[in-house]
């Protein structure tokens, strides 16, 4: 699948980053504690560990499960 524009409306099921890391679940604070939670961003579909763009960045991203890498863009292509 692919994302339109900046991916803020991307609702696909990619959960992997550009470097092949798995995404951390949005409702988890481990390994990375963060502020991008479903209750704070109810319209951003921050479900499971799916790649999303809740902060108007240039593409879908996620917090990574690698403790040394806080977040990364995802391996989903622009349409
Ligand atoms: O640390 S965070 O919880 N999450 C965070 C940090 N960097 N990012 C990037 C994610 C991709 N887009 C640019 C910011 C997100 C965080 C920090 C601050 Cl200062 C503001 C919001 C926020 F949530």
Short mmCIF file of N, CA, C and O and ligand atoms in Angstrom, two decimals:
data_model
loop_
_atom_site.label_atom_id
_atom_site.label_comp_id
_atom_site.label_asym_id
_atom_site.label_seq_id
_atom_site.Cartn_x
_atom_site.Cartn_y
_atom_site.Cartn_z
N UNK A 1 0.85 -1.21 0.00
CA UNK A 1 0.00 0.00 0.00
C UNK A 1 0.88 1.25 0.00
O UNK A 1 2.10 1.16 0.07
N UNK A 2 0.24 2.43 -0.13
CA UNK A 2 0.99 3.69 -0.24
C UNK A 2 0.24 4.78 0.52
O UNK A 2 -0.91 4.60 0.91
N UNK A 3 0.90 5.93 0.72
CA UNK A 3 0.24 7.04 1.44
C UNK A 3 0.12 8.26 0.53
O UNK A 3 0.98 8.51 -0.29
N UNK A 4 -0.95 8.99 0.67
CA UNK A 4 -1.20 10.22 -0.11
C UNK A 4 -0.67 11.42 0.68
O UNK A 4 -0.74 11.42 1.92
N UNK A 5 -0.18 12.41 -0.06
CA UNK A 5 0.25 13.64 0.60
C UNK A 5 1.29 13.39 1.67
O UNK A 5 2.33 12.79 1.40
N UNK A 6 1.00 13.83 2.91
CA UNK A 6 1.97 13.59 4.01
C UNK A 6 1.61 12.37 4.84
O UNK A 6 2.18 12.14 5.90
N UNK A 7 0.59 11.64 4.38
CA UNK A 7 0.25 10.41 5.09
C UNK A 7 -0.56 10.61 6.34
O UNK A 7 -0.75 9.65 7.11
N UNK A 8 -1.07 11.80 6.56
CA UNK A 8 -1.86 12.02 7.79
C UNK A 8 -3.17 11.24 7.71
O UNK A 8 -3.75 10.91 8.74
N UNK A 9 -3.59 10.86 6.51
CA UNK A 9 -4.82 10.06 6.39
C UNK A 9 -4.51 8.60 6.05
O UNK A 9 -5.42 7.83 5.74
N UNK A 10 -3.23 8.24 6.13
CA UNK A 10 -2.87 6.83 5.87
C UNK A 10 -3.48 5.94 6.94
O UNK A 10 -3.32 6.19 8.15
N UNK A 11 -4.21 4.91 6.53
CA UNK A 11 -4.83 3.98 7.48
C UNK A 11 -4.50 2.53 7.10
O UNK A 11 -5.26 1.61 7.38
N UNK A 12 -3.33 2.33 6.47
CA UNK A 12 -2.88 1.00 6.08
C UNK A 12 -2.31 0.22 7.26
O UNK A 12 -2.35 0.68 8.40
N UNK A 13 -1.75 -0.95 6.99
CA UNK A 13 -1.35 -1.87 8.05
C UNK A 13 0.17 -2.09 8.13
O UNK A 13 0.64 -3.03 8.76
N UNK A 14 0.96 -1.20 7.51
CA UNK A 14 2.42 -1.31 7.66
C UNK A 14 2.78 -1.00 9.11
O UNK A 14 2.25 -0.06 9.70
N UNK A 15 3.68 -1.81 9.69
CA UNK A 15 4.14 -1.56 11.07
C UNK A 15 5.65 -1.78 11.17
O UNK A 15 6.15 -2.28 12.17
N UNK A 16 6.34 -1.39 10.09
CA UNK A 16 7.78 -1.55 10.03
C UNK A 16 8.42 -0.26 9.54
O UNK A 16 7.83 0.44 8.70
N UNK A 17 9.63 0.03 10.06
CA UNK A 17 10.29 1.28 9.67
C UNK A 17 11.22 1.09 8.48
O UNK A 17 11.48 -0.03 8.05
N UNK A 18 11.73 2.21 7.98
CA UNK A 18 12.60 2.18 6.80
C UNK A 18 13.84 1.32 7.03
O UNK A 18 14.38 0.73 6.10
N UNK A 19 14.29 1.21 8.29
CA UNK A 19 15.49 0.40 8.55
C UNK A 19 15.10 -1.02 8.96
O UNK A 19 15.93 -1.79 9.44
N UNK A 20 13.80 -1.39 8.81
CA UNK A 20 13.39 -2.77 9.09
C UNK A 20 13.06 -3.04 10.55
O UNK A 20 12.88 -4.19 10.94
N UNK A 21 12.98 -1.98 11.35
CA UNK A 21 12.62 -2.18 12.77
C UNK A 21 11.11 -2.29 12.91
O UNK A 21 10.36 -1.74 12.10
N UNK A 22 10.68 -3.03 13.93
CA UNK A 22 9.26 -3.13 14.23
C UNK A 22 8.82 -1.88 14.97
O UNK A 22 9.61 -1.27 15.72
N UNK A 23 7.56 -1.48 14.74
CA UNK A 23 7.00 -0.32 15.45
C UNK A 23 6.57 -0.71 16.86
O UNK A 23 6.06 -1.81 17.08
N UNK A 24 6.77 0.22 17.80
CA UNK A 24 6.26 0.07 19.16
C UNK A 24 4.76 0.33 19.15
O UNK A 24 4.30 1.19 18.40
N UNK A 25 3.98 -0.36 19.97
CA UNK A 25 2.55 -0.07 20.07
C UNK A 25 2.36 1.35 20.60
O UNK A 25 3.08 1.78 21.51
N UNK A 26 1.38 2.07 20.01
CA UNK A 26 1.16 3.46 20.40
C UNK A 26 0.71 3.56 21.86
O UNK A 26 0.99 4.53 22.55
N UNK A 27 0.00 2.49 22.36
CA UNK A 27 -0.50 2.54 23.73
C UNK A 27 0.54 2.04 24.75
O UNK A 27 0.25 1.89 25.92
N UNK A 28 1.76 1.79 24.25
CA UNK A 28 2.85 1.36 25.13
C UNK A 28 3.81 2.52 25.39
O UNK A 28 4.01 3.40 24.53
N UNK A 29 4.41 2.50 26.60
CA UNK A 29 5.40 3.54 26.92
C UNK A 29 6.80 2.90 27.02
O UNK A 29 7.71 3.42 27.66
N UNK A 30 6.93 1.74 26.39
CA UNK A 30 8.22 1.03 26.43
C UNK A 30 8.55 0.48 25.04
O UNK A 30 7.69 -0.09 24.37
N UNK A 31 9.79 0.59 24.59
CA UNK A 31 10.94 1.21 25.26
C UNK A 31 10.89 2.73 25.30
O UNK A 31 11.65 3.34 26.05
N UNK A 32 10.00 3.36 24.54
CA UNK A 32 9.96 4.83 24.48
C UNK A 32 8.71 5.40 25.11
O UNK A 32 7.60 5.14 24.64
N UNK A 33 8.89 6.20 26.14
CA UNK A 33 7.77 6.93 26.72
C UNK A 33 7.48 8.09 25.77
O UNK A 33 8.41 8.68 25.22
N UNK A 34 6.21 8.40 25.57
CA UNK A 34 5.89 9.42 24.55
C UNK A 34 4.53 10.05 24.82
O UNK A 34 3.82 9.69 25.74
N UNK A 35 4.21 11.04 23.97
CA UNK A 35 2.99 11.82 24.14
C UNK A 35 1.94 11.55 23.05
O UNK A 35 0.88 12.19 23.05
N UNK A 36 2.24 10.66 22.13
CA UNK A 36 1.32 10.41 21.01
C UNK A 36 0.38 9.25 21.35
O UNK A 36 0.59 8.11 20.95
N UNK A 37 -0.59 9.59 22.16
CA UNK A 37 -1.52 8.54 22.59
C UNK A 37 -2.88 8.73 21.93
O UNK A 37 -3.23 9.83 21.50
N UNK A 38 -3.62 7.66 21.85
CA UNK A 38 -4.94 7.65 21.22
C UNK A 38 -5.86 8.69 21.84
O UNK A 38 -6.60 9.39 21.16
N UNK A 39 -5.80 8.82 23.19
CA UNK A 39 -6.72 9.78 23.83
C UNK A 39 -6.34 11.23 23.50
O UNK A 39 -7.22 12.08 23.39
N UNK A 40 -5.05 11.47 23.28
CA UNK A 40 -4.64 12.84 22.94
C UNK A 40 -4.86 13.14 21.46
O UNK A 40 -5.06 14.27 21.05
N UNK A 41 -4.81 12.07 20.63
CA UNK A 41 -4.99 12.25 19.18
C UNK A 41 -6.06 11.28 18.71
O UNK A 41 -5.75 10.29 18.04
N UNK A 42 -7.32 11.51 19.08
CA UNK A 42 -8.39 10.55 18.79
C UNK A 42 -8.65 10.32 17.30
O UNK A 42 -9.15 9.27 16.93
N UNK A 43 -8.29 11.31 16.47
CA UNK A 43 -8.59 11.15 15.03
C UNK A 43 -7.43 10.55 14.25
O UNK A 43 -7.52 10.44 13.03
N UNK A 44 -6.34 10.23 14.93
CA UNK A 44 -5.14 9.79 14.20
C UNK A 44 -5.05 8.28 14.04
O UNK A 44 -4.07 7.78 13.48
N UNK A 45 -6.03 7.56 14.53
CA UNK A 45 -6.06 6.09 14.39
C UNK A 45 -4.79 5.44 14.92
O UNK A 45 -4.17 4.61 14.23
N UNK A 46 -4.38 5.81 16.09
CA UNK A 46 -3.12 5.28 16.67
C UNK A 46 -3.38 3.90 17.26
O UNK A 46 -3.30 3.67 18.46
N UNK A 47 -3.70 2.97 16.38
CA UNK A 47 -4.07 1.61 16.77
C UNK A 47 -2.89 0.65 16.68
O UNK A 47 -2.04 0.78 15.78
N UNK A 48 -2.86 -0.25 17.60
CA UNK A 48 -1.83 -1.30 17.63
C UNK A 48 -0.45 -0.65 17.41
O UNK A 48 -0.14 0.33 18.10
N UNK A 49 0.35 -1.16 16.48
CA UNK A 49 1.67 -0.57 16.23
C UNK A 49 1.76 -0.16 14.76
O UNK A 49 2.81 -0.27 14.13
N UNK A 50 0.61 0.31 14.23
CA UNK A 50 0.56 0.68 12.82
C UNK A 50 1.21 2.03 12.56
O UNK A 50 1.12 2.94 13.39
N UNK A 51 1.87 2.18 11.41
CA UNK A 51 2.50 3.42 11.01
C UNK A 51 1.43 4.49 10.79
O UNK A 51 0.45 4.25 10.08
N UNK A 52 1.62 5.68 11.40
CA UNK A 52 0.67 6.77 11.27
C UNK A 52 1.43 8.09 11.27
O UNK A 52 2.63 8.11 11.56
N UNK A 53 0.76 9.18 11.00
CA UNK A 53 1.37 10.50 11.03
C UNK A 53 0.48 11.43 11.86
O UNK A 53 -0.25 12.24 11.30
N UNK A 54 0.53 11.30 13.17
CA UNK A 54 -0.36 12.10 14.03
C UNK A 54 0.10 13.55 14.24
O UNK A 54 -0.66 14.37 14.77
N UNK A 55 1.33 13.87 13.80
CA UNK A 55 1.86 15.22 14.11
C UNK A 55 2.19 16.03 12.87
O UNK A 55 2.98 16.98 12.94
N UNK A 56 1.61 15.67 11.73
CA UNK A 56 1.81 16.47 10.53
C UNK A 56 3.22 16.45 9.99
O UNK A 56 3.65 17.39 9.32
N UNK A 57 3.93 15.36 10.26
CA UNK A 57 5.26 15.22 9.67
C UNK A 57 5.08 14.97 8.17
O UNK A 57 3.96 15.06 7.65
N UNK A 58 6.19 14.66 7.48
CA UNK A 58 6.10 14.54 6.02
C UNK A 58 5.68 13.15 5.56
O UNK A 58 5.39 12.95 4.37
N UNK A 59 5.62 12.16 6.50
CA UNK A 59 5.27 10.79 6.09
C UNK A 59 4.88 9.98 7.33
O UNK A 59 5.23 10.37 8.46
N UNK A 60 4.22 8.84 7.15
CA UNK A 60 3.89 7.98 8.31
C UNK A 60 5.15 7.52 9.02
O UNK A 60 6.17 7.25 8.39
N UNK A 61 5.07 7.44 10.33
CA UNK A 61 6.21 7.06 11.17
C UNK A 61 5.71 6.27 12.36
O UNK A 61 4.49 6.13 12.58
N UNK A 62 6.65 5.82 13.18
CA UNK A 62 6.28 5.17 14.44
C UNK A 62 7.46 5.20 15.39
O UNK A 62 8.61 5.42 14.98
N UNK A 63 7.18 5.01 16.69
CA UNK A 63 8.25 4.82 17.66
C UNK A 63 8.74 3.42 17.39
O UNK A 63 7.95 2.53 17.06
N UNK A 64 10.05 3.18 17.53
CA UNK A 64 10.55 1.85 17.19
C UNK A 64 10.77 1.01 18.45
O UNK A 64 10.92 1.54 19.55
N UNK A 65 10.82 -0.29 18.30
CA UNK A 65 11.06 -1.19 19.43
C UNK A 65 12.54 -1.26 19.78
O UNK A 65 12.92 -1.96 20.72
N UNK A 66 13.38 -0.53 19.05
CA UNK A 66 14.82 -0.46 19.36
C UNK A 66 15.02 0.68 20.37
O UNK A 66 14.79 1.85 20.03
N UNK A 67 15.49 0.35 21.57
CA UNK A 67 15.64 1.37 22.61
C UNK A 67 16.54 2.54 22.20
O UNK A 67 16.39 3.64 22.71
N UNK A 68 17.43 2.28 21.23
CA UNK A 68 18.37 3.35 20.84
C UNK A 68 17.84 4.21 19.70
O UNK A 68 18.48 5.17 19.31
N UNK A 69 16.68 3.86 19.17
CA UNK A 69 16.10 4.64 18.06
C UNK A 69 14.65 5.01 18.43
O UNK A 69 13.78 4.14 18.44
N UNK A 70 14.44 6.30 18.79
CA UNK A 70 13.14 6.73 19.30
C UNK A 70 12.02 6.56 18.28
O UNK A 70 11.00 5.92 18.56
N UNK A 71 12.22 7.12 17.09
CA UNK A 71 11.21 7.00 16.04
C UNK A 71 11.88 6.95 14.68
O UNK A 71 13.03 7.35 14.53
N UNK A 72 11.15 6.49 13.70
CA UNK A 72 11.66 6.42 12.32
C UNK A 72 10.48 6.51 11.37
O UNK A 72 9.38 6.10 11.70
N UNK A 73 10.75 6.97 10.14
CA UNK A 73 9.74 6.91 9.10
C UNK A 73 9.50 5.45 8.75
O UNK A 73 10.35 4.61 8.98
N UNK A 74 8.35 5.17 8.20
CA UNK A 74 7.99 3.79 7.91
C UNK A 74 8.28 3.38 6.48
O UNK A 74 8.54 4.21 5.62
N UNK A 75 8.25 2.08 6.24
CA UNK A 75 8.60 1.54 4.92
C UNK A 75 7.38 1.51 4.01
O UNK A 75 7.18 0.55 3.27
N UNK A 76 6.56 2.55 4.09
CA UNK A 76 5.40 2.66 3.19
C UNK A 76 5.70 3.77 2.18
O UNK A 76 6.24 4.81 2.56
N UNK A 77 5.38 3.49 0.91
CA UNK A 77 5.75 4.42 -0.17
C UNK A 77 4.70 5.50 -0.38
O UNK A 77 3.52 5.28 -0.07
N UNK A 78 5.12 6.61 -0.92
CA UNK A 78 4.18 7.67 -1.31
C UNK A 78 3.48 7.19 -2.58
O UNK A 78 4.10 6.58 -3.45
N UNK A 79 2.18 7.42 -2.68
CA UNK A 79 1.42 6.95 -3.87
C UNK A 79 1.90 7.71 -5.12
O UNK A 79 2.23 8.88 -5.04
O1 LIG B 1 9.01 12.72 22.66
S1 LIG B 1 7.64 12.79 22.23
O2 LIG B 1 6.67 12.10 23.05
N1 LIG B 1 7.53 12.11 20.75
C1 LIG B 1 8.30 12.52 19.70
C2 LIG B 1 9.60 13.00 19.72
N2 LIG B 1 9.98 13.26 18.47
N3 LIG B 1 8.94 12.95 17.68
C3 LIG B 1 8.99 13.10 16.22
C4 LIG B 1 8.07 12.10 15.56
C5 LIG B 1 8.04 12.30 14.08
N4 LIG B 1 7.70 13.68 13.76
C6 LIG B 1 8.61 14.65 14.31
C7 LIG B 1 8.65 14.52 15.83
C8 LIG B 1 7.89 12.51 18.38
C9 LIG B 1 7.20 14.42 22.09
C10 LIG B 1 8.10 15.40 22.47
C11 LIG B 1 7.70 16.72 22.36
CL1 LIG B 1 8.82 17.95 22.83
C12 LIG B 1 6.46 17.06 21.89
C13 LIG B 1 5.57 16.06 21.51
C14 LIG B 1 5.97 14.73 21.58
F1 LIG B 1 5.14 13.73 21.21
#
